mmCIF file of C-alpha atoms and ligand atoms in Angstrom:
data_model
loop_
_atom_site.group_PDB
_atom_site.id
_atom_site.type_symbol
_atom_site.label_atom_id
_atom_site.label_comp_id
_atom_site.label_asym_id
_atom_site.label_seq_id
_atom_site.Cartn_x
_atom_site.Cartn_y
_atom_site.Cartn_z
ATOM 1 C CA UNK A 1 -9.181 11.543 19.579
ATOM 2 C CA UNK A 2 -6.129 13.567 20.457
ATOM 3 C CA UNK A 3 -4.441 15.489 17.612
ATOM 4 C CA UNK A 4 -0.715 16.044 18.056
ATOM 5 C CA UNK A 5 1.406 18.145 15.716
ATOM 6 C CA UNK A 6 4.893 17.940 17.178
ATOM 7 C CA UNK A 7 7.079 15.117 18.330
ATOM 8 C CA UNK A 8 7.700 16.381 21.874
ATOM 9 C CA UNK A 9 3.937 16.543 22.579
ATOM 10 C CA UNK A 10 3.635 13.096 21.068
ATOM 11 C CA UNK A 11 6.384 11.702 23.271
ATOM 12 C CA UNK A 12 4.667 13.172 26.334
ATOM 13 C CA UNK A 13 1.339 11.521 25.471
ATOM 14 C CA UNK A 14 3.031 8.223 24.707
ATOM 15 C CA UNK A 15 5.181 8.117 27.845
ATOM 16 C CA UNK A 16 2.042 8.273 30.002
ATOM 17 C CA UNK A 17 0.687 5.313 28.060
ATOM 18 C CA UNK A 18 3.821 3.186 28.082
ATOM 19 C CA UNK A 19 3.924 3.532 31.887
ATOM 20 C CA UNK A 20 0.595 1.703 31.839
ATOM 21 C CA UNK A 21 2.052 -1.106 29.677
ATOM 22 C CA UNK A 22 -0.462 -0.435 26.928
ATOM 23 C CA UNK A 23 -0.088 -2.183 23.609
ATOM 24 C CA UNK A 24 0.436 0.515 20.971
ATOM 25 C CA UNK A 25 -0.530 0.070 17.313
ATOM 26 C CA UNK A 26 0.663 2.436 14.572
ATOM 27 C CA UNK A 27 -0.948 3.059 11.187
ATOM 28 C CA UNK A 28 1.280 5.300 9.038
ATOM 29 C CA UNK A 29 -0.544 7.113 6.198
ATOM 30 C CA UNK A 30 -0.220 10.075 3.869
ATOM 31 C CA UNK A 31 -3.835 11.157 4.428
ATOM 32 C CA UNK A 32 -6.540 11.415 1.769
ATOM 33 C CA UNK A 33 -8.085 8.660 3.836
ATOM 34 C CA UNK A 34 -10.496 6.045 2.501
ATOM 35 C CA UNK A 35 -11.937 2.705 3.651
ATOM 36 C CA UNK A 36 -8.622 0.953 2.892
ATOM 37 C CA UNK A 37 -6.952 3.042 5.585
ATOM 38 C CA UNK A 38 -10.080 2.453 7.684
ATOM 39 C CA UNK A 39 -9.542 -1.301 7.629
ATOM 40 C CA UNK A 40 -5.993 -0.839 8.943
ATOM 41 C CA UNK A 41 -7.266 1.389 11.762
ATOM 42 C CA UNK A 42 -10.093 -0.947 12.754
ATOM 43 C CA UNK A 43 -7.741 -3.947 12.651
ATOM 44 C CA UNK A 44 -5.355 -2.064 14.952
ATOM 45 C CA UNK A 45 -8.306 -1.044 17.152
ATOM 46 C CA UNK A 46 -9.297 -4.672 17.651
ATOM 47 C CA UNK A 47 -5.781 -5.761 18.687
ATOM 48 C CA UNK A 48 -4.236 -2.786 20.537
ATOM 49 C CA UNK A 49 -4.983 -0.614 23.581
ATOM 50 C CA UNK A 50 -3.859 2.570 21.842
ATOM 51 C CA UNK A 51 -4.123 3.279 18.117
ATOM 52 C CA UNK A 52 -1.841 5.984 16.721
ATOM 53 C CA UNK A 53 -2.350 7.122 13.122
ATOM 54 C CA UNK A 54 0.165 9.365 11.405
ATOM 55 C CA UNK A 55 -0.597 11.616 8.447
ATOM 56 C CA UNK A 56 2.474 12.914 6.652
ATOM 57 C CA UNK A 57 2.993 13.410 2.930
ATOM 58 C CA UNK A 58 6.626 12.407 2.880
ATOM 59 C CA UNK A 59 8.548 14.622 0.422
ATOM 60 C CA UNK A 60 11.562 12.347 0.024
ATOM 61 C CA UNK A 61 9.584 9.460 -1.438
ATOM 62 C CA UNK A 62 8.404 11.585 -4.393
ATOM 63 C CA UNK A 63 10.567 12.269 -7.448
ATOM 64 C CA UNK A 64 10.546 15.918 -8.626
ATOM 65 C CA UNK A 65 8.274 14.883 -11.540
ATOM 66 C CA UNK A 66 5.738 13.221 -9.212
ATOM 67 C CA UNK A 67 2.605 14.484 -7.462
ATOM 68 C CA UNK A 68 3.916 15.675 -4.070
ATOM 69 C CA UNK A 69 2.391 19.169 -4.472
ATOM 70 C CA UNK A 70 -1.006 17.942 -5.682
ATOM 71 C CA UNK A 71 -1.307 14.859 -3.437
ATOM 72 C CA UNK A 72 -4.867 14.821 -1.911
ATOM 73 C CA UNK A 73 -4.837 16.651 1.430
ATOM 74 C CA UNK A 74 -8.024 16.886 3.543
ATOM 75 C CA UNK A 75 -7.080 17.072 7.201
ATOM 76 C CA UNK A 76 -10.568 18.004 8.390
ATOM 77 C CA UNK A 77 -12.229 15.089 6.562
ATOM 78 C CA UNK A 78 -9.438 12.736 7.669
ATOM 79 C CA UNK A 79 -9.897 13.727 11.331
ATOM 80 C CA UNK A 80 -13.611 12.926 11.180
ATOM 81 C CA UNK A 81 -12.986 9.548 9.548
ATOM 82 C CA UNK A 82 -10.278 8.615 12.053
ATOM 83 C CA UNK A 83 -12.488 9.541 15.012
ATOM 84 C CA UNK A 84 -15.277 7.354 13.597
ATOM 85 C CA UNK A 85 -12.856 4.433 13.082
ATOM 86 C CA UNK A 86 -11.735 4.677 16.713
ATOM 87 C CA UNK A 87 -8.186 6.090 16.482
ATOM 88 C CA UNK A 88 -6.847 7.460 19.780
ATOM 89 C CA UNK A 89 -4.027 9.721 18.621
ATOM 90 C CA UNK A 90 -3.574 11.461 15.282
ATOM 91 C CA UNK A 91 0.025 12.538 14.711
ATOM 92 C CA UNK A 92 0.424 15.192 12.006
ATOM 93 C CA UNK A 93 4.080 16.209 12.149
ATOM 94 C CA UNK A 94 5.637 19.218 10.462
ATOM 95 C CA UNK A 95 8.353 18.448 7.946
ATOM 96 C CA UNK A 96 10.951 19.977 10.303
ATOM 97 C CA UNK A 97 9.892 17.526 13.007
ATOM 98 C CA UNK A 98 10.778 14.478 10.944
ATOM 99 C CA UNK A 99 13.643 16.100 9.016
ATOM 100 C CA UNK A 100 15.274 18.495 11.526
ATOM 101 C CA UNK A 101 18.460 18.625 9.423
ATOM 102 C CA UNK A 102 16.707 19.044 6.079
ATOM 103 C CA UNK A 103 15.707 16.619 3.383
ATOM 104 C CA UNK A 104 19.113 15.614 2.062
ATOM 105 C CA UNK A 105 20.340 13.718 5.112
ATOM 106 C CA UNK A 106 20.395 10.091 6.223
ATOM 107 C CA UNK A 107 18.511 7.439 4.190
ATOM 108 C CA UNK A 108 17.680 3.785 4.788
ATOM 109 C CA UNK A 109 19.093 1.939 1.762
ATOM 110 C CA UNK A 110 16.807 -0.937 0.718
ATOM 111 C CA UNK A 111 18.431 -4.157 -0.570
ATOM 112 C CA UNK A 112 18.785 -4.176 -4.372
ATOM 113 C CA UNK A 113 17.191 -7.623 -4.616
ATOM 114 C CA UNK A 114 13.854 -6.300 -3.335
ATOM 115 C CA UNK A 115 13.887 -3.093 -5.418
ATOM 116 C CA UNK A 116 15.235 -4.305 -8.772
ATOM 117 C CA UNK A 117 11.731 -5.217 -9.969
ATOM 118 C CA UNK A 118 8.103 -4.047 -9.757
ATOM 119 C CA UNK A 119 7.998 -0.338 -8.789
ATOM 120 C CA UNK A 120 11.759 -0.104 -8.075
ATOM 121 C CA UNK A 121 13.095 0.726 -11.560
ATOM 122 C CA UNK A 122 10.386 3.343 -12.278
ATOM 123 C CA UNK A 123 10.767 5.045 -8.871
ATOM 124 C CA UNK A 124 14.491 4.802 -8.049
ATOM 125 C CA UNK A 125 14.517 6.799 -4.757
ATOM 126 C CA UNK A 126 10.998 5.958 -3.663
ATOM 127 C CA UNK A 127 11.567 3.020 -1.327
ATOM 128 C CA UNK A 128 14.581 4.596 0.380
ATOM 129 C CA UNK A 129 12.258 7.530 1.138
ATOM 130 C CA UNK A 130 9.488 5.256 2.417
ATOM 131 C CA UNK A 131 11.773 3.165 4.638
ATOM 132 C CA UNK A 132 13.435 6.288 6.046
ATOM 133 C CA UNK A 133 10.167 7.904 7.109
ATOM 134 C CA UNK A 134 8.728 4.637 8.445
ATOM 135 C CA UNK A 135 11.871 4.068 10.532
ATOM 136 C CA UNK A 136 11.592 7.610 11.925
ATOM 137 C CA UNK A 137 7.931 7.052 12.837
ATOM 138 C CA UNK A 138 8.714 3.687 14.448
ATOM 139 C CA UNK A 139 11.544 5.283 16.453
ATOM 140 C CA UNK A 140 9.358 8.157 17.620
ATOM 141 C CA UNK A 141 6.263 6.144 18.482
ATOM 142 C CA UNK A 142 7.814 2.775 19.416
ATOM 143 C CA UNK A 143 4.650 0.803 18.643
ATOM 144 C CA UNK A 144 4.351 -2.887 19.410
ATOM 145 C CA UNK A 145 2.614 -3.441 16.077
ATOM 146 C CA UNK A 146 2.521 -1.452 12.825
ATOM 147 C CA UNK A 147 -0.117 -2.002 10.142
ATOM 148 C CA UNK A 148 0.383 -1.796 6.376
ATOM 149 C CA UNK A 149 -1.798 -2.617 3.377
ATOM 150 C CA UNK A 150 -1.263 -5.448 0.935
ATOM 151 C CA UNK A 151 -2.140 -2.971 -1.833
ATOM 152 C CA UNK A 152 1.446 -1.706 -1.563
ATOM 153 C CA UNK A 153 2.892 -5.214 -1.537
ATOM 154 C CA UNK A 154 6.521 -4.297 -2.305
ATOM 155 C CA UNK A 155 6.420 -1.557 0.335
ATOM 156 C CA UNK A 156 5.056 -3.979 2.936
ATOM 157 C CA UNK A 157 7.712 -6.585 2.027
ATOM 158 C CA UNK A 158 10.534 -4.018 2.364
ATOM 159 C CA UNK A 159 9.219 -2.754 5.707
ATOM 160 C CA UNK A 160 8.930 -6.316 6.973
ATOM 161 C CA UNK A 161 12.539 -6.953 5.886
ATOM 162 C CA UNK A 162 13.724 -3.707 7.511
ATOM 163 C CA UNK A 163 12.016 -4.614 10.790
ATOM 164 C CA UNK A 164 13.695 -8.033 10.772
ATOM 165 C CA UNK A 165 17.167 -7.011 9.608
ATOM 166 C CA UNK A 166 17.432 -3.866 11.753
ATOM 167 C CA UNK A 167 16.092 -5.722 14.824
ATOM 168 C CA UNK A 168 13.348 -3.166 15.328
ATOM 169 C CA UNK A 169 11.311 -5.336 17.665
ATOM 170 C CA UNK A 170 8.010 -4.334 16.079
ATOM 171 C CA UNK A 171 5.456 -6.702 14.576
ATOM 172 C CA UNK A 172 4.565 -5.780 11.007
ATOM 173 C CA UNK A 173 1.011 -6.746 10.059
ATOM 174 C CA UNK A 174 -0.219 -6.905 6.470
ATOM 175 C CA UNK A 175 -3.928 -6.140 5.961
ATOM 176 C CA UNK A 176 -5.909 -7.215 2.863
ATOM 177 C CA UNK A 177 -6.616 -4.790 0.027
ATOM 178 C CA UNK A 178 -9.980 -3.051 0.215
ATOM 179 C CA UNK A 179 -11.699 -2.641 -3.154
ATOM 180 C CA UNK A 180 -14.601 -0.864 -4.773
ATOM 181 C CA UNK A 181 -17.465 -3.270 -5.599
ATOM 182 C CA UNK A 182 -16.239 -3.379 -9.221
ATOM 183 C CA UNK A 183 -12.760 -4.521 -8.187
ATOM 184 C CA UNK A 184 -10.774 -1.256 -8.313
ATOM 185 C CA UNK A 185 -8.398 -1.100 -5.341
ATOM 186 C CA UNK A 186 -9.082 1.940 -3.160
ATOM 187 C CA UNK A 187 -6.331 4.521 -3.423
ATOM 188 C CA UNK A 188 -6.009 8.188 -2.485
ATOM 189 C CA UNK A 189 -4.892 8.733 -6.092
ATOM 190 C CA UNK A 190 -8.262 7.482 -7.437
ATOM 191 C CA UNK A 191 -9.402 11.051 -6.666
ATOM 192 C CA UNK A 192 -7.432 12.144 -9.754
ATOM 193 C CA UNK A 193 -9.540 10.019 -12.109
ATOM 194 C CA UNK A 194 -12.311 11.474 -14.274
ATOM 195 C CA UNK A 195 -15.126 9.121 -15.352
ATOM 196 C CA UNK A 196 -13.291 7.847 -18.489
ATOM 197 C CA UNK A 197 -10.130 7.241 -16.507
ATOM 198 C CA UNK A 198 -12.112 5.572 -13.729
ATOM 199 C CA UNK A 199 -13.485 3.075 -16.255
ATOM 200 C CA UNK A 200 -10.027 2.513 -17.726
ATOM 201 C CA UNK A 201 -8.563 1.961 -14.244
ATOM 202 C CA UNK A 202 -10.647 -1.183 -13.895
ATOM 203 C CA UNK A 203 -8.257 -2.785 -16.400
ATOM 204 C CA UNK A 204 -5.770 -3.332 -13.555
ATOM 205 C CA UNK A 205 -7.992 -5.494 -11.355
ATOM 206 C CA UNK A 206 -9.489 -7.204 -14.432
ATOM 207 C CA UNK A 207 -6.101 -8.456 -15.571
ATOM 208 C CA UNK A 208 -5.185 -9.623 -12.038
ATOM 209 C CA UNK A 209 -8.545 -11.343 -11.617
ATOM 210 C CA UNK A 210 -8.034 -13.165 -14.924
ATOM 211 C CA UNK A 211 -4.615 -14.392 -13.807
ATOM 212 C CA UNK A 212 -6.081 -15.579 -10.503
ATOM 213 C CA UNK A 213 -8.963 -17.281 -12.248
ATOM 214 C CA UNK A 214 -6.636 -19.252 -14.563
ATOM 215 C CA UNK A 215 -4.375 -20.105 -11.625
ATOM 216 C CA UNK A 216 -7.370 -21.466 -9.733
ATOM 217 C CA UNK A 217 -8.330 -23.532 -12.772
ATOM 218 C CA UNK A 218 -4.899 -25.207 -12.609
ATOM 219 C CA UNK A 219 -2.530 -23.187 -14.823
ATOM 220 C CA UNK A 220 0.942 -22.867 -13.285
ATOM 221 C CA UNK A 221 3.141 -21.532 -16.128
ATOM 222 C CA UNK A 222 3.863 -17.849 -15.488
ATOM 223 C CA UNK A 223 4.246 -17.064 -19.212
ATOM 224 C CA UNK A 224 0.738 -18.402 -19.965
ATOM 225 C CA UNK A 225 -0.824 -16.654 -16.973
ATOM 226 C CA UNK A 226 0.805 -13.356 -17.972
ATOM 227 C CA UNK A 227 -0.425 -13.773 -21.530
ATOM 228 C CA UNK A 228 -3.970 -14.279 -20.184
ATOM 229 C CA UNK A 229 -3.560 -11.165 -18.024
ATOM 230 C CA UNK A 230 -2.345 -9.106 -21.006
ATOM 231 C CA UNK A 231 -5.275 -10.358 -23.133
ATOM 232 C CA UNK A 232 -7.741 -9.366 -20.396
ATOM 233 C CA UNK A 233 -6.044 -5.964 -20.246
ATOM 234 C CA UNK A 234 -6.373 -5.415 -24.038
ATOM 235 C CA UNK A 235 -9.944 -6.804 -24.112
ATOM 236 C CA UNK A 236 -11.081 -4.415 -21.417
ATOM 237 C CA UNK A 237 -10.149 -1.333 -23.428
ATOM 238 C CA UNK A 238 -11.375 -2.806 -26.715
ATOM 239 C CA UNK A 239 -14.767 -3.705 -25.188
ATOM 240 C CA UNK A 240 -15.251 -0.422 -23.382
ATOM 241 C CA UNK A 241 -13.706 1.788 -26.049
ATOM 242 C CA UNK A 242 -11.988 3.668 -23.251
ATOM 243 C CA UNK A 243 -8.574 5.268 -23.143
ATOM 244 C CA UNK A 244 -5.687 2.841 -22.758
ATOM 245 C CA UNK A 245 -3.550 3.347 -19.652
ATOM 246 C CA UNK A 246 0.186 3.125 -20.013
ATOM 247 C CA UNK A 247 1.062 -0.272 -18.546
ATOM 248 C CA UNK A 248 4.285 -0.081 -16.524
ATOM 249 C CA UNK A 249 4.441 -3.757 -15.583
ATOM 250 C CA UNK A 250 2.360 -6.873 -15.143
ATOM 251 C CA UNK A 251 4.499 -9.408 -13.260
ATOM 252 C CA UNK A 252 4.352 -12.672 -11.375
ATOM 253 C CA UNK A 253 6.887 -12.695 -8.557
ATOM 254 C CA UNK A 254 7.806 -14.658 -5.476
ATOM 255 C CA UNK A 255 6.198 -13.151 -2.356
ATOM 256 C CA UNK A 256 9.469 -13.278 -0.388
ATOM 257 C CA UNK A 257 12.213 -12.453 -2.924
ATOM 258 C CA UNK A 258 9.996 -10.381 -5.270
ATOM 259 C CA UNK A 259 11.865 -12.018 -8.156
ATOM 260 C CA UNK A 260 9.974 -13.188 -11.266
ATOM 261 C CA UNK A 261 8.870 -16.825 -11.185
ATOM 262 C CA UNK A 262 8.516 -19.270 -14.083
ATOM 263 C CA UNK A 263 6.089 -21.597 -12.314
ATOM 264 C CA UNK A 264 3.647 -20.005 -9.909
ATOM 265 C CA UNK A 265 2.585 -21.362 -6.532
ATOM 266 C CA UNK A 266 0.733 -20.205 -3.438
ATOM 267 C CA UNK A 267 3.960 -18.261 -2.723
ATOM 268 C CA UNK A 268 3.471 -16.027 -5.782
ATOM 269 C CA UNK A 269 1.868 -12.649 -6.257
ATOM 270 C CA UNK A 270 0.586 -11.079 -9.469
ATOM 271 C CA UNK A 271 1.276 -7.333 -9.516
ATOM 272 C CA UNK A 272 0.472 -4.531 -11.908
ATOM 273 C CA UNK A 273 1.244 -0.815 -12.270
ATOM 274 C CA UNK A 274 -0.133 1.581 -14.858
ATOM 275 C CA UNK A 275 -0.474 5.270 -15.462
ATOM 276 C CA UNK A 276 -4.086 6.359 -15.962
ATOM 277 C CA UNK A 277 -4.237 10.060 -16.784
ATOM 278 C CA UNK A 278 -2.190 11.715 -14.083
ATOM 279 C CA UNK A 279 -2.641 8.861 -11.595
ATOM 280 C CA UNK A 280 -0.056 6.114 -11.272
ATOM 281 C CA UNK A 281 -2.000 3.134 -9.941
ATOM 282 C CA UNK A 282 -0.788 -0.189 -8.551
ATOM 283 C CA UNK A 283 -2.565 -3.381 -7.539
ATOM 284 C CA UNK A 284 -1.751 -7.014 -6.807
ATOM 285 C CA UNK A 285 -3.313 -10.314 -5.897
ATOM 286 C CA UNK A 286 -1.871 -13.273 -4.040
ATOM 287 C CA UNK A 287 -2.273 -16.520 -5.939
ATOM 288 C CA UNK A 288 -4.316 -18.630 -3.581
ATOM 289 C CA UNK A 289 -6.316 -21.755 -4.296
ATOM 290 C CA UNK A 290 -10.093 -21.360 -4.282
ATOM 291 C CA UNK A 291 -11.406 -21.599 -0.738
ATOM 292 C CA UNK A 292 -14.528 -20.294 0.966
ATOM 293 C CA UNK A 293 -12.364 -18.779 3.724
ATOM 294 C CA UNK A 294 -10.692 -16.235 1.477
ATOM 295 C CA UNK A 295 -12.989 -13.297 0.777
ATOM 296 C CA UNK A 296 -10.975 -12.253 -2.280
ATOM 297 C CA UNK A 297 -11.925 -15.448 -4.016
ATOM 298 C CA UNK A 298 -15.480 -14.392 -4.608
ATOM 299 C CA UNK A 299 -13.979 -11.382 -6.343
ATOM 300 C CA UNK A 300 -12.752 -12.678 -9.720
ATOM 301 C CA UNK A 301 -16.026 -14.367 -10.576
ATOM 302 C CA UNK A 302 -17.986 -11.345 -9.425
ATOM 303 C CA UNK A 303 -16.030 -8.852 -11.451
ATOM 304 C CA UNK A 304 -15.546 -10.996 -14.555
ATOM 305 C CA UNK A 305 -19.293 -11.252 -15.064
ATOM 306 C CA UNK A 306 -20.563 -8.176 -16.866
HETATM 307 P P1 AMP B 1 -0.937 5.739 1.913
HETATM 308 O O1 AMP B 1 -1.718 6.776 2.660
HETATM 309 O O2 AMP B 1 -1.374 5.571 0.485
HETATM 310 O O3 AMP B 1 0.549 5.888 2.077
HETATM 311 O O4 AMP B 1 -1.304 4.350 2.592
HETATM 312 C C1 AMP B 1 -1.178 4.145 3.974
HETATM 313 C C2 AMP B 1 -1.387 2.686 4.242
HETATM 314 O O5 AMP B 1 -2.682 2.299 3.793
HETATM 315 C C3 AMP B 1 -0.376 1.800 3.500
HETATM 316 O O6 AMP B 1 0.037 0.761 4.361
HETATM 317 C C4 AMP B 1 -1.178 1.278 2.341
HETATM 318 O O7 AMP B 1 -0.736 0.024 1.861
HETATM 319 C C5 AMP B 1 -2.562 1.149 2.977
HETATM 320 N N1 AMP B 1 -3.597 1.130 1.932
HETATM 321 C C6 AMP B 1 -3.748 1.995 0.904
HETATM 322 N N2 AMP B 1 -4.773 1.617 0.110
HETATM 323 C C7 AMP B 1 -5.285 0.482 0.656
HETATM 324 C C8 AMP B 1 -6.357 -0.399 0.308
HETATM 325 N N3 AMP B 1 -7.106 -0.205 -0.772
HETATM 326 N N4 AMP B 1 -6.598 -1.458 1.114
HETATM 327 C C9 AMP B 1 -5.838 -1.689 2.222
HETATM 328 N N5 AMP B 1 -4.813 -0.897 2.598
HETATM 329 C C10 AMP B 1 -4.534 0.174 1.831
#
């Protein structure tokens, strides 16, 4: 695996490849890599000739009160993981490479409709920061395909919309969320959790699994499903006598508009965000009918049985 730390060296490596008509796949990350990132890299590996992974903790997507300074950074460990997953090029740019005119310049403005709910209100500048850095990476690397995780559903939806509306000519692929065996979605920020917080964090996937379970049993009213999700949330902390995370939202929204729905369908997603200690965690599940083809569907039953 080639490690490249500036954009001119990157362009040089990529121009040799594009001459050969190789299909280039990009996996943008902020490092602190785990098996969730690994699934994006191996998916790219199976579909592309060249897999480029970027690691960049993007300052403009963090509010001053957020964890930019303490975000998990482990370049050595990340390099080893990426080599074992089969990445070809690791791009680790300096801040000045992506922001040559400083951090207060040009931003991609996301549409209000897609940022007025879920994580938008709690993180007002976040998605503009994400879209800006993703656009820069897409412009530098010019991949045919870029891979993102379903775990960050709103982020994926905004990037998909940006690619379509700005005619970027890149295919945006959404990869399923990778979870711990007990249901917790993998996240770099799980590294912040102590054992009590780790137990409490399971409340997120428990409430989503409960919503999915009731959906699969036939319930379609969003208000009832949300009530079931809230009950599962409260029960989890009562049963385990663990600390209670601060719930930011538990919502049922349309997968395309991200607006709240009254009746759910296979076009709905249940999403949750909560603060557990110093970690802000998010998770979501697509409401899909029970089917042996969907690996997630063995999940609710498995994690609801204690
Ligand atoms: P991050 O490094 O957290 O910015 O994430 C980089 C990419 O990995 C994003 O597209 C995330 O959605 C994706 N990702 C993070 N966690 C997971 C997970 N548990 N399963 C699948 N993809 C993930």
